[in-house]
Short mmCIF file of C-alpha atoms and ligand atoms in Angstrom, two decimals:
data_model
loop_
_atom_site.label_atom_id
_atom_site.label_comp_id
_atom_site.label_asym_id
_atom_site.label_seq_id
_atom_site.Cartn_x
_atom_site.Cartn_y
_atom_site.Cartn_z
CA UNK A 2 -8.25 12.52 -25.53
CA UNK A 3 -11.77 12.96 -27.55
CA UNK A 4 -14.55 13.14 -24.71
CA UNK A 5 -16.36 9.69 -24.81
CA UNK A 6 -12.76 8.22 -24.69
CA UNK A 7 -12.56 9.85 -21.36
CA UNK A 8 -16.08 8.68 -20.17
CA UNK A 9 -15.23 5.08 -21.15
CA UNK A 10 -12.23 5.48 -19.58
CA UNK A 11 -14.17 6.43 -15.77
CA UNK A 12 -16.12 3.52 -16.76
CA UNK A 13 -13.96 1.04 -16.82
CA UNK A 14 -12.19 2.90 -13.24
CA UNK A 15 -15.57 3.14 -11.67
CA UNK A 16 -16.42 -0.74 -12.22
CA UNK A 17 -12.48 -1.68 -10.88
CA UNK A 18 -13.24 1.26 -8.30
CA UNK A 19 -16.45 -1.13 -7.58
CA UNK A 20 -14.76 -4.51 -7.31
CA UNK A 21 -11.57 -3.59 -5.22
CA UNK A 22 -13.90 -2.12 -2.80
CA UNK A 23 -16.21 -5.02 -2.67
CA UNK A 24 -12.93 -6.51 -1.73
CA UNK A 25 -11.84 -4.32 0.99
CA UNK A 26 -12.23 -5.73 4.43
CA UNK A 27 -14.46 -3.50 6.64
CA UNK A 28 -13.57 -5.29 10.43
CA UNK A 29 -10.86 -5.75 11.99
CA UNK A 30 -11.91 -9.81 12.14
CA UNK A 31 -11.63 -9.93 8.93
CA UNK A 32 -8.15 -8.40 7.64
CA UNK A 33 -6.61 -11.00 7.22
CA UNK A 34 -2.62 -11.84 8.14
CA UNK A 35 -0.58 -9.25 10.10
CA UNK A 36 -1.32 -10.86 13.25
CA UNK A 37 1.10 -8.59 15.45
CA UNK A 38 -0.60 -5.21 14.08
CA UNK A 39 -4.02 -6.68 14.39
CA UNK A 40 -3.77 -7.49 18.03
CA UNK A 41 -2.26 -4.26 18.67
CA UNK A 42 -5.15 -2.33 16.81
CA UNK A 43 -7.68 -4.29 18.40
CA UNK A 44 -6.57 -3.14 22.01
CA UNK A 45 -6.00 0.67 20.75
CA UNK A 46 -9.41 0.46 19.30
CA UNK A 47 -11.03 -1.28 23.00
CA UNK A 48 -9.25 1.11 24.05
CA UNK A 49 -10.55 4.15 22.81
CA UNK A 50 -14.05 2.88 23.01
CA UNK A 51 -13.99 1.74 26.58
CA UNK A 52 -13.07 5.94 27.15
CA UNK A 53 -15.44 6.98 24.80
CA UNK A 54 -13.04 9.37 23.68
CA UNK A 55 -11.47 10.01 19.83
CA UNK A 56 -8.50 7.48 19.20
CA UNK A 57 -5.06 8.60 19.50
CA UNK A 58 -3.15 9.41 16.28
CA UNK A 59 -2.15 6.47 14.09
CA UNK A 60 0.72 6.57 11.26
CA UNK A 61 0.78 3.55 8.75
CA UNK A 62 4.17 2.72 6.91
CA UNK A 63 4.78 -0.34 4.45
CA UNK A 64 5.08 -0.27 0.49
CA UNK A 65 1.77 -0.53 -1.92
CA UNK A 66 -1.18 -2.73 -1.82
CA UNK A 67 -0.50 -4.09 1.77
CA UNK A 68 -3.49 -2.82 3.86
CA UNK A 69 -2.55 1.21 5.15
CA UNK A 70 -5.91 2.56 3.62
CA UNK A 71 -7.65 -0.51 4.34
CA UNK A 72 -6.96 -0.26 7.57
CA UNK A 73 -7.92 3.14 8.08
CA UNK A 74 -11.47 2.87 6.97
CA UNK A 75 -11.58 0.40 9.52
CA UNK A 76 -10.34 2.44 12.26
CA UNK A 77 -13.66 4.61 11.25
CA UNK A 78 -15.76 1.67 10.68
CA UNK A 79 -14.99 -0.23 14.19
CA UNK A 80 -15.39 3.62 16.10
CA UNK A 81 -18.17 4.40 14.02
CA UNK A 82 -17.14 7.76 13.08
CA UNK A 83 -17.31 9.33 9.52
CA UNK A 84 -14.03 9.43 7.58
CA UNK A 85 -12.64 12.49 5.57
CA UNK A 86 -9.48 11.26 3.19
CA UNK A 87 -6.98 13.73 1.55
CA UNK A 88 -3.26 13.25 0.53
CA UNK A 89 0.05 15.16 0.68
CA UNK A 90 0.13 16.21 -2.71
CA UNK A 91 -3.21 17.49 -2.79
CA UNK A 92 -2.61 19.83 -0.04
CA UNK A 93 -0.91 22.44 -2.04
CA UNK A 94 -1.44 25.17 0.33
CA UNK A 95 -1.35 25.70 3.97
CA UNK A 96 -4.52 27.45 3.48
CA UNK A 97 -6.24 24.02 2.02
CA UNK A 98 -5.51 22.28 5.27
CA UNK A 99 -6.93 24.59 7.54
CA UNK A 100 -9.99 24.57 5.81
CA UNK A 101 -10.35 20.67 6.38
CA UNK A 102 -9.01 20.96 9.84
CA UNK A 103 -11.38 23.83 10.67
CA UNK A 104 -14.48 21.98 9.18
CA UNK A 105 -13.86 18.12 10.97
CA UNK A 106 -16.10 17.11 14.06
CA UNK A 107 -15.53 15.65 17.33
CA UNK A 108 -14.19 12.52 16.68
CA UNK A 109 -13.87 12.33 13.06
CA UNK A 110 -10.96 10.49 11.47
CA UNK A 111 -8.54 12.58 9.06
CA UNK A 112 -7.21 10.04 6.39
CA UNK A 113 -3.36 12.17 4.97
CA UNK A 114 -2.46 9.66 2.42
CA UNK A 115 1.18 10.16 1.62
CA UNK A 116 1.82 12.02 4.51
CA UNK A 117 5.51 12.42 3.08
CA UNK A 118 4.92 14.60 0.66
CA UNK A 119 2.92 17.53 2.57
CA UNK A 120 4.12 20.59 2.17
CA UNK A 121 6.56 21.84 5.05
CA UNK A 122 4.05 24.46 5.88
CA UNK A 123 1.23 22.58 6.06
CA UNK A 124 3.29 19.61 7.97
CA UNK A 125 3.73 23.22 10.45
CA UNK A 126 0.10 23.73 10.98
CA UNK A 127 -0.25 20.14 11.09
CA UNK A 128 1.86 19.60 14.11
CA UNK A 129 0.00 22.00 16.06
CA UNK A 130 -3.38 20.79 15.18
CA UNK A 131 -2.52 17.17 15.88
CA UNK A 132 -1.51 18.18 19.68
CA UNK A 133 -2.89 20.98 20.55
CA UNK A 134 -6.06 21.12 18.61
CA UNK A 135 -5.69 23.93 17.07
CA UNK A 136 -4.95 26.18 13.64
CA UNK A 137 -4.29 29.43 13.30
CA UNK A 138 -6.26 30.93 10.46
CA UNK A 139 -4.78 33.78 8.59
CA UNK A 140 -7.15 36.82 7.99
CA UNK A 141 -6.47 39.36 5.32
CA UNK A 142 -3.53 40.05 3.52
CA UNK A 143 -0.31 41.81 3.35
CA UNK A 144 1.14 43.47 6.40
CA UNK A 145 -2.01 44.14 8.22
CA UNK A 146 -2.54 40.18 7.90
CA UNK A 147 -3.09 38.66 11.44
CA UNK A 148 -3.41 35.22 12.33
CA UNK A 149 -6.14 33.90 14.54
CA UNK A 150 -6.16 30.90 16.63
CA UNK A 151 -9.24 28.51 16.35
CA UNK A 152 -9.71 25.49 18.46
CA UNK A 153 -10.81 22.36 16.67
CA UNK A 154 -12.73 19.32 18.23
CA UNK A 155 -10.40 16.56 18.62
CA UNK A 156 -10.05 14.05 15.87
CA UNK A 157 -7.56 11.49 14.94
CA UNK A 158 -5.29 11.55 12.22
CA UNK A 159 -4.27 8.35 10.24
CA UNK A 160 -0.88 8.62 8.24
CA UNK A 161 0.02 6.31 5.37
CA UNK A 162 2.86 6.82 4.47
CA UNK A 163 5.30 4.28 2.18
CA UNK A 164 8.72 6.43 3.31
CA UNK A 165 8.69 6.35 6.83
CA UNK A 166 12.17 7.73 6.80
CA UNK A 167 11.11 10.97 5.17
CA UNK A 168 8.81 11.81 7.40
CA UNK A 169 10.18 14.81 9.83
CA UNK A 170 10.99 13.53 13.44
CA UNK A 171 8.23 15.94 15.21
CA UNK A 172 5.86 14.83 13.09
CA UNK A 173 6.70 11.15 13.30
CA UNK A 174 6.51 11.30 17.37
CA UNK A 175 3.24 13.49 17.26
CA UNK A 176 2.13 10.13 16.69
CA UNK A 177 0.39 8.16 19.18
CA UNK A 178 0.51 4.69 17.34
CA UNK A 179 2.80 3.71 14.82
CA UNK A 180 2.43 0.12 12.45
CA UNK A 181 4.75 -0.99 9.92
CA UNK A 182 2.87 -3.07 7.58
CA UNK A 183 5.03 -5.78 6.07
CA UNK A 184 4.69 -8.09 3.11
CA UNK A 185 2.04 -11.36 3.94
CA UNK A 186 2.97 -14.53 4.24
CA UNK A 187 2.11 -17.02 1.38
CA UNK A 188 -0.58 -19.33 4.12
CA UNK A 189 -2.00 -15.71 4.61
CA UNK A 190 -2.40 -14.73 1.18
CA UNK A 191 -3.98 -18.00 0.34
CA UNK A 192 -6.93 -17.20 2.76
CA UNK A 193 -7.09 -13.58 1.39
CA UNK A 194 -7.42 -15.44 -2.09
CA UNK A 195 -10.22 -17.89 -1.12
CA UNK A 196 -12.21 -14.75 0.52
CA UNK A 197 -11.84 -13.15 -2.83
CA UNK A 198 -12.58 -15.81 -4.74
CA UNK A 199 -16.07 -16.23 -2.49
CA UNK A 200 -16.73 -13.00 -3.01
CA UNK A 201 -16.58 -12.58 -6.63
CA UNK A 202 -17.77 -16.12 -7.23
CA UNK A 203 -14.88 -17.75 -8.80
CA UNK A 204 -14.76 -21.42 -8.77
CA UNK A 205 -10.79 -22.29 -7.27
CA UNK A 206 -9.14 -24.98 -5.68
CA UNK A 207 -7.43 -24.83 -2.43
CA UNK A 208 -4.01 -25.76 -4.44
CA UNK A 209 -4.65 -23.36 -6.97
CA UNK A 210 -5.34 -20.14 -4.23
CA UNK A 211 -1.55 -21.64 -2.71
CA UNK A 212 0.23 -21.24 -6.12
CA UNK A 213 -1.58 -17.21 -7.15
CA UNK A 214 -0.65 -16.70 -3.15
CA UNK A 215 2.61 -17.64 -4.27
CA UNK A 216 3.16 -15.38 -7.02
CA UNK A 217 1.97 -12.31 -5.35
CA UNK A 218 4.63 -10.52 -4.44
CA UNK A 219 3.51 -10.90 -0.64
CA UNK A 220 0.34 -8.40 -1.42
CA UNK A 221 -3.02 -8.55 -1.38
CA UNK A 222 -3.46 -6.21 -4.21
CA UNK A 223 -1.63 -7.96 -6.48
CA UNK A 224 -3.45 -11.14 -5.12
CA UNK A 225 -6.46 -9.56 -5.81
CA UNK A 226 -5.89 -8.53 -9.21
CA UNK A 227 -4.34 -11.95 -10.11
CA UNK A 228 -7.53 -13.52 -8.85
CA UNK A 229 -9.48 -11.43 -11.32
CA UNK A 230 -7.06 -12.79 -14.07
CA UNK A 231 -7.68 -16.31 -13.14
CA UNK A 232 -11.77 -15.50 -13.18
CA UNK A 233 -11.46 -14.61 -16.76
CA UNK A 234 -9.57 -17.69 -17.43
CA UNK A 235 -12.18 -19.94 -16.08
CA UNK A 236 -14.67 -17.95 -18.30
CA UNK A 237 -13.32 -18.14 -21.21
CA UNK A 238 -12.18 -22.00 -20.69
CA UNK A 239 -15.29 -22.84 -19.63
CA UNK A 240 -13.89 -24.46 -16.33
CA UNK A 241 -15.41 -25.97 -13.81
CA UNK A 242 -13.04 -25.16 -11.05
CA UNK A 243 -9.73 -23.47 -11.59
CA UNK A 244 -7.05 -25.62 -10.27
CA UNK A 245 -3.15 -25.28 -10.06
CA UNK A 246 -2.26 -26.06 -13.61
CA UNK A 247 -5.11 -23.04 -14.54
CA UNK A 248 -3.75 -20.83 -12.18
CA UNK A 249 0.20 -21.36 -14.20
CA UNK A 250 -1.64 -21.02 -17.83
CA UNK A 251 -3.56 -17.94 -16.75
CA UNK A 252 -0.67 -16.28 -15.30
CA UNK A 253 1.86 -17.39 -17.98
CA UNK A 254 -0.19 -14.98 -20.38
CA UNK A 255 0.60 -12.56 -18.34
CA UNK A 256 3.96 -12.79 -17.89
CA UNK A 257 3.58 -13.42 -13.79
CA UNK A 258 7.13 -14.48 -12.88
CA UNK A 259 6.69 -18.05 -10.46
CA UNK A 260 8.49 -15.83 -7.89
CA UNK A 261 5.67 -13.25 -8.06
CA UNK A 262 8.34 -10.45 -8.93
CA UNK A 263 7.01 -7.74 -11.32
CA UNK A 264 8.38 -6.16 -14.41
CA UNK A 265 10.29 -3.69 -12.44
CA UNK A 266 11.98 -6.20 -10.06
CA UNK A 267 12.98 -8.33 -13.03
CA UNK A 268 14.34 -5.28 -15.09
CA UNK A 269 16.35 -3.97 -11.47
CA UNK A 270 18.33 -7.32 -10.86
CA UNK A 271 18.97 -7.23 -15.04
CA UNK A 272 20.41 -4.06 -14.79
CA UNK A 273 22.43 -4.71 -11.50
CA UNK A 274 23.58 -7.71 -13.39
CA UNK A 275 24.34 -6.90 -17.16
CA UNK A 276 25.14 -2.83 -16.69
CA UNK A 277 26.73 -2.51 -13.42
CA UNK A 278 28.62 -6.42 -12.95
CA UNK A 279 26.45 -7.29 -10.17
CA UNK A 280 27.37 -4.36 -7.78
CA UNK A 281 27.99 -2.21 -5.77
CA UNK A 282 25.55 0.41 -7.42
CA UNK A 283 24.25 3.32 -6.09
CA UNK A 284 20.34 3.95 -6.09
CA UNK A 285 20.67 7.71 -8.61
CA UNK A 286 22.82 5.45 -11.46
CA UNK A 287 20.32 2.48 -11.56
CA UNK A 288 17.56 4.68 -11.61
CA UNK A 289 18.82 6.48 -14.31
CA UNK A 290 19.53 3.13 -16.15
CA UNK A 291 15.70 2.01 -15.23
CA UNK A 292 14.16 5.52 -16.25
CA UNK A 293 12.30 5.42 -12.65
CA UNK A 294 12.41 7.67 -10.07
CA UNK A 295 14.91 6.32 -6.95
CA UNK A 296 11.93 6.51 -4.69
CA UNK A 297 9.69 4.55 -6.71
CA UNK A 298 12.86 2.01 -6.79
CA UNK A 299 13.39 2.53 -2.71
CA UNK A 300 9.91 2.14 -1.63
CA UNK A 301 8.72 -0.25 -3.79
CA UNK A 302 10.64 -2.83 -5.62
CA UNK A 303 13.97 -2.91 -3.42
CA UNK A 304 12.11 -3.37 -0.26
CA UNK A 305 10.60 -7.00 -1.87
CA UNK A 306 13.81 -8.24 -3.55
CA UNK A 307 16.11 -7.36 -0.44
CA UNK A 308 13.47 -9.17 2.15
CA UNK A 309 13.43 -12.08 -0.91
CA UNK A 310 17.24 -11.96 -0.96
CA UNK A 311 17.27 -11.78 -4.13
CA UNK A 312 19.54 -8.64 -3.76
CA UNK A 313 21.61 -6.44 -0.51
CA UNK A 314 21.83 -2.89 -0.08
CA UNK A 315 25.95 -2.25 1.28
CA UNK A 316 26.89 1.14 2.13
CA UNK A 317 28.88 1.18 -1.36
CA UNK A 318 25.66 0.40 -3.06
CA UNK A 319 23.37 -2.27 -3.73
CA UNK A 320 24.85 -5.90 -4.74
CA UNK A 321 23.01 -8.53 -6.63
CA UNK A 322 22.85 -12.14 -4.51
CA UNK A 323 23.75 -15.45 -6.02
CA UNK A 324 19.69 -16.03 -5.47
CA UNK A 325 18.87 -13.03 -7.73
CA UNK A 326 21.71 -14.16 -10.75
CA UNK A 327 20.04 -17.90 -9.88
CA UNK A 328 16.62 -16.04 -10.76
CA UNK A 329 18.04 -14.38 -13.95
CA UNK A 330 19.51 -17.29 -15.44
CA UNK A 331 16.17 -19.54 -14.70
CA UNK A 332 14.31 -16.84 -16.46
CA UNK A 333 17.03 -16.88 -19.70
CA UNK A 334 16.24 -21.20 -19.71
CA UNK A 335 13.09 -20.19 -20.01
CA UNK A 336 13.51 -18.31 -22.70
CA UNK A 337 15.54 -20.29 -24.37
CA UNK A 338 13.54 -23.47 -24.37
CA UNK A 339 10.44 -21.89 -25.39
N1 ATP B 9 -5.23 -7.75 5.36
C1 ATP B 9 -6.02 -7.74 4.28
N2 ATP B 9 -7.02 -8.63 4.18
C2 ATP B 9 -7.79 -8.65 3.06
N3 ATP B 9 -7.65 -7.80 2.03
C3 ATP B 9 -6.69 -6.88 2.10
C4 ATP B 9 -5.83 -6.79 3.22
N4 ATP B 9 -4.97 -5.79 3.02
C5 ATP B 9 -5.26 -5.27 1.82
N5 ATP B 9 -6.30 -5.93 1.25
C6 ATP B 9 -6.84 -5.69 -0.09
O1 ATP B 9 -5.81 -5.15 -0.89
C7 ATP B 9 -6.20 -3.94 -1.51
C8 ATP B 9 -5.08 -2.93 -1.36
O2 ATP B 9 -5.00 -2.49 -0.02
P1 ATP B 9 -4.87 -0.94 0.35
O3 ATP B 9 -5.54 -0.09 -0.67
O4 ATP B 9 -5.36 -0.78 1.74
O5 ATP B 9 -3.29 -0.77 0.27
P2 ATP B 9 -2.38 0.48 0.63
O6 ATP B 9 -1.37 0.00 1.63
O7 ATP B 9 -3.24 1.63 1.03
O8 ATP B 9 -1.64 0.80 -0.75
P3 ATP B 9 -1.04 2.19 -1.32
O9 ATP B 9 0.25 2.44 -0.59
O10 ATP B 9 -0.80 1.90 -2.77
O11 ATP B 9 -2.08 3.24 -1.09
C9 ATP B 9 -7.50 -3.51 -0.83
O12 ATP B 9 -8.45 -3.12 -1.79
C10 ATP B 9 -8.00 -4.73 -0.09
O13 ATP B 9 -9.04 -5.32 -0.81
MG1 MG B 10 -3.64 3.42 0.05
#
């Protein structure tokens, strides 16, 4: 890529970067939805303050976009104490970990974004750090190597994590507090869409936030981003106010499905469908048919379209639903009468 293609390139990431976080809530008050894992925060977080002591370790599960990082710079917002952020995959040696575990102060909050995919010897030290507090730093090298223990200050680490199931039992129980963050209700994401909209000053009905809540794929992100899509509608057209019959235009263009199911979901129950019959189907073939990886498939479009019931996972494989082939054919009319 020549070099000023790469700078506009950050560009255009940096002003997103800027917009999404404008976005992000920073209180607990005001994420919105989730009601069960919001009371339950609240009183870990009262909690914690009312002891004046670090929280307790917190691991966040759910697929994309639903709220895991969100809610972990709130965690450091609502306790007031700075936040560090790495991920699993950027840890590529034991060694980086202990230098982040031996530099955090009392009280800090360690952000591990995809937990799941530390390595095993890191996930090691990590155990250890998370209850004991403390790592064992290796000095020198080759035989005459020795490790020596050094006590850390205590911190709290936040997990995201969007395979629960792959994360190691010890680790999983080293933590204190565990939420699963499922997909929002459609009377949720309609608020989430009108504090958007506020936000980034885009005229929008109260009808109009229902039907984008609607097609969202119960998540904010995609909410979010839809939102944006409906802005530059109302620019372009000049409108006043967009209202339902904008919010269908704007998101015909880009090929929204009404059931707020992505190109992924669509392609899955068209390949359960046409390629396998309908089922049973095991996750390695209709990845291979897809060209994704299976976890992509497992953690983030089968998780939607089983809760939808548009498909069912059997223990010979996964089956298409009468709602799903339903879903299909509606798409083919479509098709066919444009
Ligand atoms: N409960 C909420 N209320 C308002 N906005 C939210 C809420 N949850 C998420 N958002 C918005 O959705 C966006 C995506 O959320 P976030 O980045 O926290 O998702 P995530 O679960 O960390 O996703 P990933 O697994 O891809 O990292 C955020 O930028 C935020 O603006
Ligand atoms: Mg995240």
């Amino acid at each position: 890529m020549p070099e000023d293609d790469k700078l506009s390139f950050s560009a255009k990431d940096a002003a997103l970067e800027l917009s999404d976080e404008k976005l992000r809530p920073r209180t607990l008050d005001s994420f919105i939805g989730q009601s069960e894992i919001k009371e339950q925060m609240r009183l870990f977080l009262d909690a914690a303050k009312k002891r004046k002591k670090p929280a307790d370790h917190v691991l966040l599960s759910g697929p994309p976009g639903l709220g895991k990082t969100t809610l972990a710079f709130i965690v450091s917002e609502e306790m007031q104490v700075p936040l560090r952020i790495t991920s699993g995959p950027a840890v590529q040696h034991p060694g980086d970990l202990a230098s982040i575990l031996s530099s955090l102060e009392e009280g800090e909050v360690l952000f591990i974004d995809e937990i799941h995919r530390l390595p095993k010897v890191a996930e090691e030290m990590l155990y250890i750090a998370m209850e004991d507090f403390r790592v064992d730093v290796m000095v020198g090298k080759g035989p005459g190597a020795t490790s020596i223990p050094l006590s850390l200050p205590h911190f709290t680490v936040i997990g995201a994590t969007t395979r629960e199931g792959m994360l190691p039992s010890p680790l999983r129980t080293r933590f204190g507090l565990s939420l699963r963050l499922d997909y929002y209700r459609p009377e949720d994401l309609k608020e989430l869409v009108r504090r958007s909209a506020e936000i980034l000053s885009i005229p929008i009905t109260d009808d109009a936030c229902m039907e984008l809540a609607l097609r969202s794929r119960g998540t904010p992100r995609i909410a979010n981003r839809l939102l944006k899509r409906v802005g530059d509608w109302v620019t372009v057209e000049n409108a006043k106010k967009a209202g339902k019959e904008d919010v269908k235009k704007a998101l015909d263009i880009y090929q929204v499905d009404p059931s707020g199911l992505d190109r992924l979901d669509v392609a899955l129950l068209s390949a359960l469908e046409n390629q396998f019959g309908g089922g049973p189907v095991g996750l390695k073939n209709l990845a291979a048919v897809l060209g994704e990886s299976s976890e992509t498939i497992e953690s983030v479009s089968e998780p939607y379209l089983i809760r939808e019931g548009f498909m069912v996972r059997t223990r010979k494989g996964r089956v298409i639903t009468q709602k799903g082939r339903d879903h299909l054919g509606s798409d083919r009319r479509d098709l066919f009468s444009s």
